[in-house]
Amino acid sequence: HRHGPEAGYDVLLQAVLGKLQLLLGRRHRRHEHAGDRAVPLHLHQVQVGPGQQDRLPQFHQLLDNMGLNALDLLKTGRAFMVAGVVITLALAFLEAVRLIGLLPAILGFLLIAFDPFLIALSRLLHLDGLVSALMLFSLLAWLNFLDRGNRVGDLALSAIAAGLSWLTKSPALFLLPFVGLTCLLELGRAWRKENTFPRALLWRLARSGLVWSGIGVLVFILFFPATWVDPVNTLRQIFAGAARYAYEGHDSITFFNGVVYSSGIPDWRFYPVNYFWRATPPVVIGLLLLVIALLLPRKFPLTQAQKMTTLRLGLFAMLFTVFITFGAKKFDRYLLPVFAPLDLLAGSGWVAILSLNSSQPASTLRRSRWSSPNASSECSASLATRCSIPSWERARQALPQRVVVVTA
């Protein structure tokens, strides 16, 4: 028997694989050589990490013992991943409607739903799509908490999503300092408006930040069994692993901008260049239109709430890019959390510019007749499920049957 974090992993993995076994309707087939009595499985015999291809026979043997097929396991895992992303984006859409209005939220989430990079990584059994959706939901709920009456529900939703994002992938811990930064921005705005230091606001924001952090940490511990038995060592392993990856770089040889890197990529241009390679033209044009609207406030009037949302989401995208740039290990998918916020800003840019041809200015579009709860719910369901529609099947059928993929 093992102790510490490994014991927690075994318990969790046995529970998950047991549930998958029931879902797939397969029978357990492991028996002793001398009889039919089932032998308990020890999942710690299968390890993951660098060089895991050498352990594939062990993994396939484990699946065979559980009565599972590798493709069935992958299909089930993908279904859960897509469902999680869709539900999270639907909730994030409702938060976006309350924050910037229905029309900018619709256009922004249409850009999110049709973003090829987001769609591709959301359909894989991988973590980047899910952590991006959770971070977006947490961020929008927190901004609603700051701007719309300090509702406890917004605070709780943001903290729960943050805790789940920390469980998903460690870069989501960036939300902690960023929430603190938004509090400082609120203090600075109040100080500038009142010409005096807002002590009451400072106490309220500090209390809210502590409650937000506490709920997030509680969710993190509740759904991470390893922290039940050895929390200190578990956290030490998480931060040590993140620091090692950031310092040592990756194991694979990577090509970027005419240079072959054997371990890490020190070039700071990696993520900005990759963003413009991955972003779609409507998103890039929408961001440029938003910049124009901000530079010409008389021609394109925006509310103070819209300006603050633009500032915060823009700061999030920029600072998160700087944050992951410090790491030597660089992959384009690590930048995925900034795509959805920038898509949302691009939608606001299109609305601001197109309001020239409307009888309503951009500042009143957020309170249009489309801002009813029923319309918001219907749009959230239709836009979020767009991520799971297999539109790529038609493109795949049009391709030749034999395709050679070359990677650098």
PDB file of C-alpha atoms in Angstrom, residues 12 80-81 83-85 87-89 91 126-139 155-176 212-225 238:
ATOM      1  CA  LEU A  12      -9.442   8.661  -7.538  1.00  0.00           C
ATOM      2  CA  PHE A  80     -16.950  14.429 -20.820  1.00  0.00           C
ATOM      3  CA  MET A  81     -14.419  17.056 -21.884  1.00  0.00           C
ATOM      4  CA  ALA A  83     -19.660  18.544 -22.158  1.00  0.00           C
ATOM      5  CA  GLY A  84     -17.617  20.364 -19.530  1.00  0.00           C
ATOM      6  CA  VAL A  85     -16.447  23.015 -22.002  1.00  0.00           C
ATOM      7  CA  ILE A  87     -21.584  23.923 -19.989  1.00  0.00           C
ATOM      8  CA  THR A  88     -18.871  26.303 -18.796  1.00  0.00           C
ATOM      9  CA  LEU A  89     -19.108  28.470 -21.920  1.00  0.00           C
ATOM     10  CA  LEU A  91     -22.534  29.938 -18.035  1.00  0.00           C
ATOM     11  CA  HIS A 126      -6.626  17.600 -23.133  1.00  0.00           C
ATOM     12  CA  LEU A 127      -6.682  20.319 -20.501  1.00  0.00           C
ATOM     13  CA  ASP A 128      -6.133  23.591 -22.362  1.00  0.00           C
ATOM     14  CA  GLY A 129      -9.671  23.969 -23.715  1.00  0.00           C
ATOM     15  CA  LEU A 130     -11.281  23.252 -20.351  1.00  0.00           C
ATOM     16  CA  VAL A 131      -8.973  25.502 -18.344  1.00  0.00           C
ATOM     17  CA  SER A 132      -9.561  28.337 -20.838  1.00  0.00           C
ATOM     18  CA  ALA A 133     -13.346  28.063 -20.431  1.00  0.00           C
ATOM     19  CA  LEU A 134     -13.101  27.917 -16.635  1.00  0.00           C
ATOM     20  CA  MET A 135     -10.793  30.932 -16.472  1.00  0.00           C
ATOM     21  CA  LEU A 136     -13.128  32.933 -18.731  1.00  0.00           C
ATOM     22  CA  PHE A 137     -16.147  32.062 -16.574  1.00  0.00           C
ATOM     23  CA  SER A 138     -14.314  32.927 -13.362  1.00  0.00           C
ATOM     24  CA  LEU A 139     -13.050  36.222 -14.761  1.00  0.00           C
ATOM     25  CA  LEU A 155     -18.368  35.939  -5.999  1.00  0.00           C
ATOM     26  CA  ALA A 156     -19.134  32.276  -5.296  1.00  0.00           C
ATOM     27  CA  LEU A 157     -19.406  31.309  -8.976  1.00  0.00           C
ATOM     28  CA  SER A 158     -16.130  33.032  -9.789  1.00  0.00           C
ATOM     29  CA  ALA A 159     -14.328  31.354  -6.900  1.00  0.00           C
ATOM     30  CA  ILE A 160     -15.720  27.885  -7.706  1.00  0.00           C
ATOM     31  CA  ALA A 161     -14.672  28.217 -11.350  1.00  0.00           C
ATOM     32  CA  ALA A 162     -11.247  29.450 -10.246  1.00  0.00           C
ATOM     33  CA  GLY A 163     -10.770  26.469  -7.936  1.00  0.00           C
ATOM     34  CA  LEU A 164     -11.748  24.066 -10.716  1.00  0.00           C
ATOM     35  CA  SER A 165      -9.348  25.803 -13.097  1.00  0.00           C
ATOM     36  CA  TRP A 166      -6.493  25.409 -10.593  1.00  0.00           C
ATOM     37  CA  LEU A 167      -7.288  21.711 -10.437  1.00  0.00           C
ATOM     38  CA  THR A 168      -7.221  21.542 -14.221  1.00  0.00           C
ATOM     39  CA  LYS A 169      -3.889  23.216 -14.913  1.00  0.00           C
ATOM     40  CA  SER A 170      -1.406  25.170 -12.799  1.00  0.00           C
ATOM     41  CA  PRO A 171      -1.131  28.292 -15.063  1.00  0.00           C
ATOM     42  CA  ALA A 172      -4.696  29.088 -13.976  1.00  0.00           C
ATOM     43  CA  LEU A 173      -3.170  30.220 -10.674  1.00  0.00           C
ATOM     44  CA  PHE A 174      -2.565  33.461 -12.585  1.00  0.00           C
ATOM     45  CA  LEU A 175      -6.135  34.330 -11.574  1.00  0.00           C
ATOM     46  CA  LEU A 176      -4.990  34.936  -7.989  1.00  0.00           C
ATOM     47  CA  TRP A 212     -12.956  34.442  -3.032  1.00  0.00           C
ATOM     48  CA  SER A 213      -9.570  32.874  -2.294  1.00  0.00           C
ATOM     49  CA  GLY A 214     -10.990  30.770   0.528  1.00  0.00           C
ATOM     50  CA  ILE A 215     -13.777  29.320  -1.615  1.00  0.00           C
ATOM     51  CA  GLY A 216     -11.326  28.584  -4.425  1.00  0.00           C
ATOM     52  CA  VAL A 217      -8.915  26.823  -2.066  1.00  0.00           C
ATOM     53  CA  LEU A 218     -11.791  24.856  -0.531  1.00  0.00           C
ATOM     54  CA  VAL A 219     -12.884  23.638  -3.967  1.00  0.00           C
ATOM     55  CA  PHE A 220      -9.272  22.776  -4.804  1.00  0.00           C
ATOM     56  CA  ILE A 221      -8.889  20.650  -1.669  1.00  0.00           C
ATOM     57  CA  LEU A 222     -12.338  19.082  -1.882  1.00  0.00           C
ATOM     58  CA  PHE A 223     -11.784  17.678  -5.376  1.00  0.00           C
ATOM     59  CA  PHE A 224      -8.082  16.814  -4.958  1.00  0.00           C
ATOM     60  CA  PRO A 225      -7.815  13.683  -2.753  1.00  0.00           C
ATOM     61  CA  ILE A 238       2.902  21.031  -8.067  1.00  0.00           C
TER      62      ILE A 238
END
